[in-house]
PDB file of C-alpha atoms in Angstrom:
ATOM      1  CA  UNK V   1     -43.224  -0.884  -5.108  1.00 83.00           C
ATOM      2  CA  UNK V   2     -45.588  -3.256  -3.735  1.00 91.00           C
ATOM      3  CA  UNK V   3     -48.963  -3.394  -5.763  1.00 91.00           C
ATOM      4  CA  UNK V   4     -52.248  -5.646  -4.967  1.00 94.00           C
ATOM      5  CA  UNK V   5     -55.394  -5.857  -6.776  1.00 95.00           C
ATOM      6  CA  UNK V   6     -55.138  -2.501  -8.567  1.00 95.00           C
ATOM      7  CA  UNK V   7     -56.047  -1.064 -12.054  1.00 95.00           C
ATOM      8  CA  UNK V   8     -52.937   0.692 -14.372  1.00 95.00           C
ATOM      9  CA  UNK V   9     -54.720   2.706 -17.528  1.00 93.00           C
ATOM     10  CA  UNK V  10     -52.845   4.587 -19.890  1.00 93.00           C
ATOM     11  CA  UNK V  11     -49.811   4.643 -16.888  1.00 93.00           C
ATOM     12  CA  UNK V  12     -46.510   5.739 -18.404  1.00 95.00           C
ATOM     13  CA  UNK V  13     -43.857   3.798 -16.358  1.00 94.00           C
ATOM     14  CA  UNK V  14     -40.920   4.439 -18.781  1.00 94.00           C
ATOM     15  CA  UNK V  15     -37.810   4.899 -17.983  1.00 95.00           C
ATOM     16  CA  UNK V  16     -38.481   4.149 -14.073  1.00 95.00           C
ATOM     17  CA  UNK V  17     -36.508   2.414 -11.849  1.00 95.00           C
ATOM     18  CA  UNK V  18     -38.941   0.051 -10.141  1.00 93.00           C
ATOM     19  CA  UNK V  19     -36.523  -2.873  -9.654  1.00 95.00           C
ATOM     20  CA  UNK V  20     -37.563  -5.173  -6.919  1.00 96.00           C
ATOM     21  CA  UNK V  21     -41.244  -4.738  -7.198  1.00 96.00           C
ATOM     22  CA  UNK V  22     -44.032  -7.284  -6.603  1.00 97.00           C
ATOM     23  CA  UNK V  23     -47.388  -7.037  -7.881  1.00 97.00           C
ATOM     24  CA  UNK V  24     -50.834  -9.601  -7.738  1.00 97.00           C
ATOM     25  CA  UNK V  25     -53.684  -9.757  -9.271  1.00 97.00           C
ATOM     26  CA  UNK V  26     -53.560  -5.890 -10.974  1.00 97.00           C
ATOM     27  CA  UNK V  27     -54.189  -4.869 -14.347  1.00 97.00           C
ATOM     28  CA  UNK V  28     -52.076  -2.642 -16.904  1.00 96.00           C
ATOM     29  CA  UNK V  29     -54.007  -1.263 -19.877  1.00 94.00           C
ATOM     30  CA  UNK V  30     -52.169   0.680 -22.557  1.00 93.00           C
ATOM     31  CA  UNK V  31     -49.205   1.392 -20.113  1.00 94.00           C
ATOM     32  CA  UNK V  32     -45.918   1.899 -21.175  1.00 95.00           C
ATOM     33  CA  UNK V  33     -43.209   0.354 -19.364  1.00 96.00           C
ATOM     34  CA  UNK V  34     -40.281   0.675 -22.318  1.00 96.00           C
ATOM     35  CA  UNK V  35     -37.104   1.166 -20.793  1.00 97.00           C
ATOM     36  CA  UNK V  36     -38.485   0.489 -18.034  1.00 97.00           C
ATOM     37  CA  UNK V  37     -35.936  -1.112 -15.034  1.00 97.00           C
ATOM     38  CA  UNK V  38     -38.282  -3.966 -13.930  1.00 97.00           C
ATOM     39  CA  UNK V  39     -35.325  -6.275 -12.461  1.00 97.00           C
ATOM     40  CA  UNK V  40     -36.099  -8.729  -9.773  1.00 97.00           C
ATOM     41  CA  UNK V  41     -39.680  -7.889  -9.955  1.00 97.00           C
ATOM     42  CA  UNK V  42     -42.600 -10.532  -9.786  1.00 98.00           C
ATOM     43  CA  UNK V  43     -45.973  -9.988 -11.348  1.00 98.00           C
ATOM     44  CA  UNK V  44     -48.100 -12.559  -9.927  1.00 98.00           C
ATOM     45  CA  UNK V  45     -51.949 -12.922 -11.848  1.00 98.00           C
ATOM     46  CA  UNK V  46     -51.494 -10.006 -13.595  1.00 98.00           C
ATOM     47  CA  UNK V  47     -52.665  -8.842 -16.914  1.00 97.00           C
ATOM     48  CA  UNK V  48     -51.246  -6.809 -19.412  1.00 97.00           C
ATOM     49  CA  UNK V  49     -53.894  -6.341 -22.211  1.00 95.00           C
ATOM     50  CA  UNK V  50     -57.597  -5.049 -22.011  1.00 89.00           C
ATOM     51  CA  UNK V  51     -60.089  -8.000 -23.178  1.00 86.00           C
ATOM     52  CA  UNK V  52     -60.952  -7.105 -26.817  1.00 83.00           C
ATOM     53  CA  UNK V  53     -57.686  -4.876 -27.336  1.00 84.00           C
ATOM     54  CA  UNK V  54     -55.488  -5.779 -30.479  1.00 84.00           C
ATOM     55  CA  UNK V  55     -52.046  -4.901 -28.987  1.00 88.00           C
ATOM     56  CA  UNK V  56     -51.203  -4.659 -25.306  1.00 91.00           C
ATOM     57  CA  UNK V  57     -48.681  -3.432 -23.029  1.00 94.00           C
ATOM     58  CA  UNK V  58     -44.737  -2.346 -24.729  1.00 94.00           C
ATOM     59  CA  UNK V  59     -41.897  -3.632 -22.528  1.00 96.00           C
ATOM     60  CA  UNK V  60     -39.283  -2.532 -25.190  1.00 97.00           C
ATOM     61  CA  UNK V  61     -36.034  -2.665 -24.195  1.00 97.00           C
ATOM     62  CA  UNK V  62     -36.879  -2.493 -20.816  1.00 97.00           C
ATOM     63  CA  UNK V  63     -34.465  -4.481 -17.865  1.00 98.00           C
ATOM     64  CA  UNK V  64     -36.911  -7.505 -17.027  1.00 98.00           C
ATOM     65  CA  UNK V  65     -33.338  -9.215 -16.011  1.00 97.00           C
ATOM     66  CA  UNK V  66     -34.366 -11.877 -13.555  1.00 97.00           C
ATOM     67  CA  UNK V  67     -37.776 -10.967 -13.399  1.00 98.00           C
ATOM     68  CA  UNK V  68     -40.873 -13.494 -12.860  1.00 98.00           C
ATOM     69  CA  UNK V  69     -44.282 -13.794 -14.475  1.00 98.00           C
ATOM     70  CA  UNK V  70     -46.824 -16.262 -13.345  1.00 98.00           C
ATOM     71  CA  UNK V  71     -49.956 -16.942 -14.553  1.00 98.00           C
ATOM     72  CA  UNK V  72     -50.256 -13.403 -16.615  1.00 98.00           C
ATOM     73  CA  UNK V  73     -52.091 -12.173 -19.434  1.00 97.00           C
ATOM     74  CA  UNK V  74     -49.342 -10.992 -21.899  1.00 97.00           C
ATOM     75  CA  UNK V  75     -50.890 -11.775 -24.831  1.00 96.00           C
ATOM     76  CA  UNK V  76     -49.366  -9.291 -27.870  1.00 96.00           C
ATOM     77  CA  UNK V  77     -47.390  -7.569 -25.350  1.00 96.00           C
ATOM     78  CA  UNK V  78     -44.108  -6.247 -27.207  1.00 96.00           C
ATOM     79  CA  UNK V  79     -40.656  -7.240 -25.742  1.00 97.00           C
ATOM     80  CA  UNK V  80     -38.323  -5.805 -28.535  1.00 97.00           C
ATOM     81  CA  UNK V  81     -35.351  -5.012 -27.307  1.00 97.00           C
ATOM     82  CA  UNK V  82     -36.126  -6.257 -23.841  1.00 97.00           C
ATOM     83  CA  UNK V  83     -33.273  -7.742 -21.233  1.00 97.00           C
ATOM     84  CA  UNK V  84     -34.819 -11.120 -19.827  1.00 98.00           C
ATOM     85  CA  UNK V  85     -31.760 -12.962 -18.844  1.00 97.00           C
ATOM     86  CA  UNK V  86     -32.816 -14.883 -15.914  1.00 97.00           C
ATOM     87  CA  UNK V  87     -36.287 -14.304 -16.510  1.00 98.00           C
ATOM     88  CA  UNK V  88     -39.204 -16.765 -15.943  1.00 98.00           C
ATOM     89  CA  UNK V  89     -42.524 -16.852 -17.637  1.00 98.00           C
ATOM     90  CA  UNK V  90     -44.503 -19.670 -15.971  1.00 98.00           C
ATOM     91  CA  UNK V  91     -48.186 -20.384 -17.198  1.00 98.00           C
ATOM     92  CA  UNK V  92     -48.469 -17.423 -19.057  1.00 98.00           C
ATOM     93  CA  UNK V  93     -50.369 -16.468 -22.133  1.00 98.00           C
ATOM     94  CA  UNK V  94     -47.632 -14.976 -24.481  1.00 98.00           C
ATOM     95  CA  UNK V  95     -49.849 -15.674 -27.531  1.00 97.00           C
ATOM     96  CA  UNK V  96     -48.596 -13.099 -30.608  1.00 97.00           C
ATOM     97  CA  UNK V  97     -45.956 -11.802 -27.931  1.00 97.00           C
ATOM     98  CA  UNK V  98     -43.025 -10.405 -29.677  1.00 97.00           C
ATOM     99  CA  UNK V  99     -39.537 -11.569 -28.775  1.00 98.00           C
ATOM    100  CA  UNK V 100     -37.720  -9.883 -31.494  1.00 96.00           C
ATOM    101  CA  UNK V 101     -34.487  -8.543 -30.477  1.00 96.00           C
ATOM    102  CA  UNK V 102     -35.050  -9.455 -26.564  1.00 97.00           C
ATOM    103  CA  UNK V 103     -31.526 -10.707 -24.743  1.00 96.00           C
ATOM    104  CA  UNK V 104     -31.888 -13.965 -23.305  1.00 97.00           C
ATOM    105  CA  UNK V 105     -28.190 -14.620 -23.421  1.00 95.00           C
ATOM    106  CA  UNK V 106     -24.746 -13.002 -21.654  1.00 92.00           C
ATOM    107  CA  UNK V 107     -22.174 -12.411 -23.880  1.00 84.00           C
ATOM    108  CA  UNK V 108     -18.772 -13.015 -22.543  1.00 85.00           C
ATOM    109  CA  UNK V 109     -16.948 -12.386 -25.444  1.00 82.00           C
ATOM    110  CA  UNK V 110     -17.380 -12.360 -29.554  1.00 77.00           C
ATOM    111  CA  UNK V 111     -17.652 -16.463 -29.602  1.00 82.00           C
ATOM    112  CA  UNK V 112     -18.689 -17.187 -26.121  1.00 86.00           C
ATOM    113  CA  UNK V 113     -22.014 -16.715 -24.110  1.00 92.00           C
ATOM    114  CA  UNK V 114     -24.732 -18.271 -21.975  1.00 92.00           C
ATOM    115  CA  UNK V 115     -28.251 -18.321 -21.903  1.00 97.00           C
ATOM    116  CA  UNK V 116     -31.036 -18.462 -18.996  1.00 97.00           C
ATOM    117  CA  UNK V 117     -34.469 -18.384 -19.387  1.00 98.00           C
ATOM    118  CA  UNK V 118     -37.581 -20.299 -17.850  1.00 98.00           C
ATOM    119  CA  UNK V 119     -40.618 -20.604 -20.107  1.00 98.00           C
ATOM    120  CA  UNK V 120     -42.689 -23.235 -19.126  1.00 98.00           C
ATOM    121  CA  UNK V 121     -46.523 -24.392 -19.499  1.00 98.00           C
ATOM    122  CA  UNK V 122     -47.059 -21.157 -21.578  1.00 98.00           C
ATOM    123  CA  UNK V 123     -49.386 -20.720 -24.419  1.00 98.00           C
ATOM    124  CA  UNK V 124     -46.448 -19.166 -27.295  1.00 98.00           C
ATOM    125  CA  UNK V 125     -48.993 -19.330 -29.952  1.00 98.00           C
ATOM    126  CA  UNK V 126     -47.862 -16.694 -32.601  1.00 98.00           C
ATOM    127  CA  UNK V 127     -45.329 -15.805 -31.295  1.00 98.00           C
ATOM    128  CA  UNK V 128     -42.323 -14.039 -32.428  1.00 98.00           C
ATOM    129  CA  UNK V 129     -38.965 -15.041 -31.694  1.00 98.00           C
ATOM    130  CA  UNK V 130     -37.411 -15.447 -35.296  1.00 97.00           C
ATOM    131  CA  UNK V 131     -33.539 -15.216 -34.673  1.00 96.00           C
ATOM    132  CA  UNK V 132     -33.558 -15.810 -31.394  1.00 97.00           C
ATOM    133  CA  UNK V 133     -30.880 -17.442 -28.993  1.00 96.00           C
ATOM    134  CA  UNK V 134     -32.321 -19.567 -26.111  1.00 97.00           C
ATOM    135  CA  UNK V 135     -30.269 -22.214 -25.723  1.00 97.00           C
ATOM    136  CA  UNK V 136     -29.738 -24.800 -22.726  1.00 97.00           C
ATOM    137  CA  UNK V 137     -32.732 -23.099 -21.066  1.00 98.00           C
ATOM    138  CA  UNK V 138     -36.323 -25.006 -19.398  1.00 98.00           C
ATOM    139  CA  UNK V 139     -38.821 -24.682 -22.231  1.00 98.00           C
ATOM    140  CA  UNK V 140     -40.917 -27.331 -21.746  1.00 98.00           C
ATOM    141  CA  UNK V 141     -45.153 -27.658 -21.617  1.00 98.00           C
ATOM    142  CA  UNK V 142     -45.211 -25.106 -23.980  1.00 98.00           C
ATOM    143  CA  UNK V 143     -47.583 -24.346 -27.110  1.00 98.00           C
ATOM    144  CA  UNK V 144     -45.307 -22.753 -30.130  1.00 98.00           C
ATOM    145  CA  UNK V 145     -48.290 -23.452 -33.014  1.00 97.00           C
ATOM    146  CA  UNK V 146     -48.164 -20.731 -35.499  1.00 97.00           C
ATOM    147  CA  UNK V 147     -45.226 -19.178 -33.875  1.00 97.00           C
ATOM    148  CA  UNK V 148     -42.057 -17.828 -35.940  1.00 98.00           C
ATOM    149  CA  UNK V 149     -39.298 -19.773 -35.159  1.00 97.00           C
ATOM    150  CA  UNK V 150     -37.735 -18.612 -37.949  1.00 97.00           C
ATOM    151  CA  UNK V 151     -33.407 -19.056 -37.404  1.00 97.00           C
ATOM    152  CA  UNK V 152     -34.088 -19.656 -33.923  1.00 97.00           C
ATOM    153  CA  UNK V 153     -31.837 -21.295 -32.035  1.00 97.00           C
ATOM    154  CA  UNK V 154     -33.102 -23.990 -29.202  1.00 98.00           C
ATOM    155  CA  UNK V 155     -29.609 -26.106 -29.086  1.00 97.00           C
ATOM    156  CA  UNK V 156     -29.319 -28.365 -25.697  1.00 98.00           C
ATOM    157  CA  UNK V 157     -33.154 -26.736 -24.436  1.00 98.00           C
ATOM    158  CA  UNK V 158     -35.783 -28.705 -22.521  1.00 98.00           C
ATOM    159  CA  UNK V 159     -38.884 -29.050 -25.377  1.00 98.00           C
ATOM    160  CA  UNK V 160     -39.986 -32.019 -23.778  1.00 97.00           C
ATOM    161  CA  UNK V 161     -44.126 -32.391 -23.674  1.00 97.00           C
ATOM    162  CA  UNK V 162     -44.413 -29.050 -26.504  1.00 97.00           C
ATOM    163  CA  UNK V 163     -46.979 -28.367 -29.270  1.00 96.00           C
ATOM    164  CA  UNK V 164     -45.386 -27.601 -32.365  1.00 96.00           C
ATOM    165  CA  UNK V 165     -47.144 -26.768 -36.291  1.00 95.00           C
ATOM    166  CA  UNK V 166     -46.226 -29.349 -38.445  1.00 91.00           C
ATOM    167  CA  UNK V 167     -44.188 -27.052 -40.942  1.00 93.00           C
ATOM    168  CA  UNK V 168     -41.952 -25.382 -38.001  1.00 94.00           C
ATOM    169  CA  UNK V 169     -39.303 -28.200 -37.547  1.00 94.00           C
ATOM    170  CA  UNK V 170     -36.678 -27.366 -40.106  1.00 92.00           C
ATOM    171  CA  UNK V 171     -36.958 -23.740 -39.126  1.00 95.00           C
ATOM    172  CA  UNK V 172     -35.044 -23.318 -35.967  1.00 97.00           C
ATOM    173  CA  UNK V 173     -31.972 -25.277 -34.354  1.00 97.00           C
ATOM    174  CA  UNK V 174     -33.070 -28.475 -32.210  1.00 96.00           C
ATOM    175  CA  UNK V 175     -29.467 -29.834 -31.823  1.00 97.00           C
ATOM    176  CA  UNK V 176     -29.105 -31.378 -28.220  1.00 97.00           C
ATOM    177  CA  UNK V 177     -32.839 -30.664 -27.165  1.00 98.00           C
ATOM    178  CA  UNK V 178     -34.967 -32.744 -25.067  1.00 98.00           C
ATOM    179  CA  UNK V 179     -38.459 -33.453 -27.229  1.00 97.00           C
ATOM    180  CA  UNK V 180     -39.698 -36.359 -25.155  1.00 96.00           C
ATOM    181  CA  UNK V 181     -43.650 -36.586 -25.254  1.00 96.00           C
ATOM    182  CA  UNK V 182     -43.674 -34.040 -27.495  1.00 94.00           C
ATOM    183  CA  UNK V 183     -45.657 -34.054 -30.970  1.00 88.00           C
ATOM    184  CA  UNK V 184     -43.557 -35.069 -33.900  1.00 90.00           C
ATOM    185  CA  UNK V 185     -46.420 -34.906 -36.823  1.00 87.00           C
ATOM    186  CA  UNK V 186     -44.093 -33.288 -39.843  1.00 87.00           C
ATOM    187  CA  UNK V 187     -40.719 -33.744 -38.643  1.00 90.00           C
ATOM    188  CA  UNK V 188     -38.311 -35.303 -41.167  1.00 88.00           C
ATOM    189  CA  UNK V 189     -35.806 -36.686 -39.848  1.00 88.00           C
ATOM    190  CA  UNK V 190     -34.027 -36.385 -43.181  1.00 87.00           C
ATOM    191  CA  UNK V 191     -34.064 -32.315 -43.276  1.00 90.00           C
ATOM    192  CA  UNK V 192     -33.396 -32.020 -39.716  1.00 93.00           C
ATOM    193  CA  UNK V 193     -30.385 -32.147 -38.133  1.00 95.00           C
ATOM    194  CA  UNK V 194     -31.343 -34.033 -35.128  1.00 94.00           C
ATOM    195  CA  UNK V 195     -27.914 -34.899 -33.419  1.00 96.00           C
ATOM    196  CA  UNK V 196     -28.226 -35.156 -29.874  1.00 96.00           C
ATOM    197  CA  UNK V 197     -32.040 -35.010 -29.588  1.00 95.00           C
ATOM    198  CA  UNK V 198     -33.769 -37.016 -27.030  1.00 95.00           C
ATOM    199  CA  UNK V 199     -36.865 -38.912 -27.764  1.00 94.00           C
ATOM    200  CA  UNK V 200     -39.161 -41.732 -25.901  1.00 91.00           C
ATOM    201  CA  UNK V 201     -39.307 -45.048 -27.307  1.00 84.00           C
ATOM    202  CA  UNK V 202     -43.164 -44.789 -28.158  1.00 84.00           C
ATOM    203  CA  UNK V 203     -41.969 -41.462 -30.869  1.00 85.00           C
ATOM    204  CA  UNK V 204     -39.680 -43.555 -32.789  1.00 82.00           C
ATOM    205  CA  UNK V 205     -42.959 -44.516 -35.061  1.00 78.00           C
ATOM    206  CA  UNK V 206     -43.791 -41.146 -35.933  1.00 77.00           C
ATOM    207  CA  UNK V 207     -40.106 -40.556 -36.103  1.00 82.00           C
ATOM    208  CA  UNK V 208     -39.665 -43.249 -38.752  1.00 77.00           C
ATOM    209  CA  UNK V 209     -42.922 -42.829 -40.697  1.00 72.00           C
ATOM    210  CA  UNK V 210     -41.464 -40.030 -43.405  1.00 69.00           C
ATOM    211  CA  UNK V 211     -38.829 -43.145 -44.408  1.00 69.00           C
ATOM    212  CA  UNK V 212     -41.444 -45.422 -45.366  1.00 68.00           C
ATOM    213  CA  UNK V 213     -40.695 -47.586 -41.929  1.00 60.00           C
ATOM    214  CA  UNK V 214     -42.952 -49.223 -40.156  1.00 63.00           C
ATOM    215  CA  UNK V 215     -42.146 -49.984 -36.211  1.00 60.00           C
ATOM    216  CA  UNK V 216     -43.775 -52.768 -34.887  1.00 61.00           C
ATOM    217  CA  UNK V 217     -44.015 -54.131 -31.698  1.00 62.00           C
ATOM    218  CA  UNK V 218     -41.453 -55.815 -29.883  1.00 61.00           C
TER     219      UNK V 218
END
């Protein structure tokens, strides 16, 4: 299905097989695309909530496996459930998307897995993805404030040039991850395990301030 420019209201798309799909610059009001099998599609400009509306399109546990999203409007769209292994989210508004449940990993067996995801230069503000498993995946330019972040885990992930609330660190996993250029306002390093992480030299400072140290120049 090749779409351009079009208008979807109050579509029901569930439980479709529209794998391999592309579609620019339409619009999706109160569709329903749970269960949907949207793999190897791209939306491209596309929005997914009606300006004004409080909730907007549900992609639960729909197949967005290797799917592509750039420069959409997905703004409280629901992906509980949802497969997005592979998938890629690039300048998108996600703000008060929900994550919960969504697969970004492939389970091998009980204690081993791998994730892929790319999530960059989105706005994640409010977002849900308490619990969550995204690890060793290209997150980076991306807003999380006010975001739930609760149990998370982000282990070995680029965060590199994020936006973070002061009172998230501490609630997901940051082991490994990449958080050059990014704000560090509230992090302490002495409630964070922060083995691994990668900083620039010019973060140390704000780093070091919850010790009592001052860094001064060389």
């Amino acid at each position: 299905m090749n779409r351009k420019n079009e208008v979807f209201e109050g579509v029901n798309f569930s439980h479709q097989d529209i794998r391999n799909s592309h579609f620019e610059q339409c619009k999706f009001y109160n569709c329903n695309f749970n269960h949907t099998n949207f793999s190897d599609s791209h939306f491209v400009n596309c929005s997914f909530i009606e300006q004004g509306a409080v909730s907007g399109c549900g992609f639960e546990y729909a197949n967005l496996q290797d799917a592509s999203f750039k420069d959409c409007q997905l703004s409280m769209v629901n992906f509980k459930g949802a497969n997005c292994f592979g998938a890629e989210f690039r300048n998108c508004d996600l703000k008060g998307a929900n994550f919960l449940k969504t697969r970004f990993a492939n389970q091998i067996s009980r204690q081993v897995y791998f994730c892929s995801l790319y999530m960059t230069g989105c706005n994640l503000s409010y977002a849900n993805f308490e619990r969550q498993c995204i690890e060793k995946c290209d997150l980076f330019e991306n807003k999380w404030t006010g975001a739930n972040l609760y149990g998370a885990s982000f282990k070995g992930s680029d965060l590199s040039r994020g936006e973070f609330s002061s009172d998230a660190w501490g609630q997901f996993n940051l082991r490994e991850c990449d958080l050059s250029h990014t704000e560090l306002s509230g992090l302490d390093p002495r409630k964070v395990d922060l083995s691994g992480v990668k900083i620039c030299m010019w973060q140390q400072e704000q780093l070091l301030e919850p010790l009592g140290l001052i860094v001064g120049p060389d």
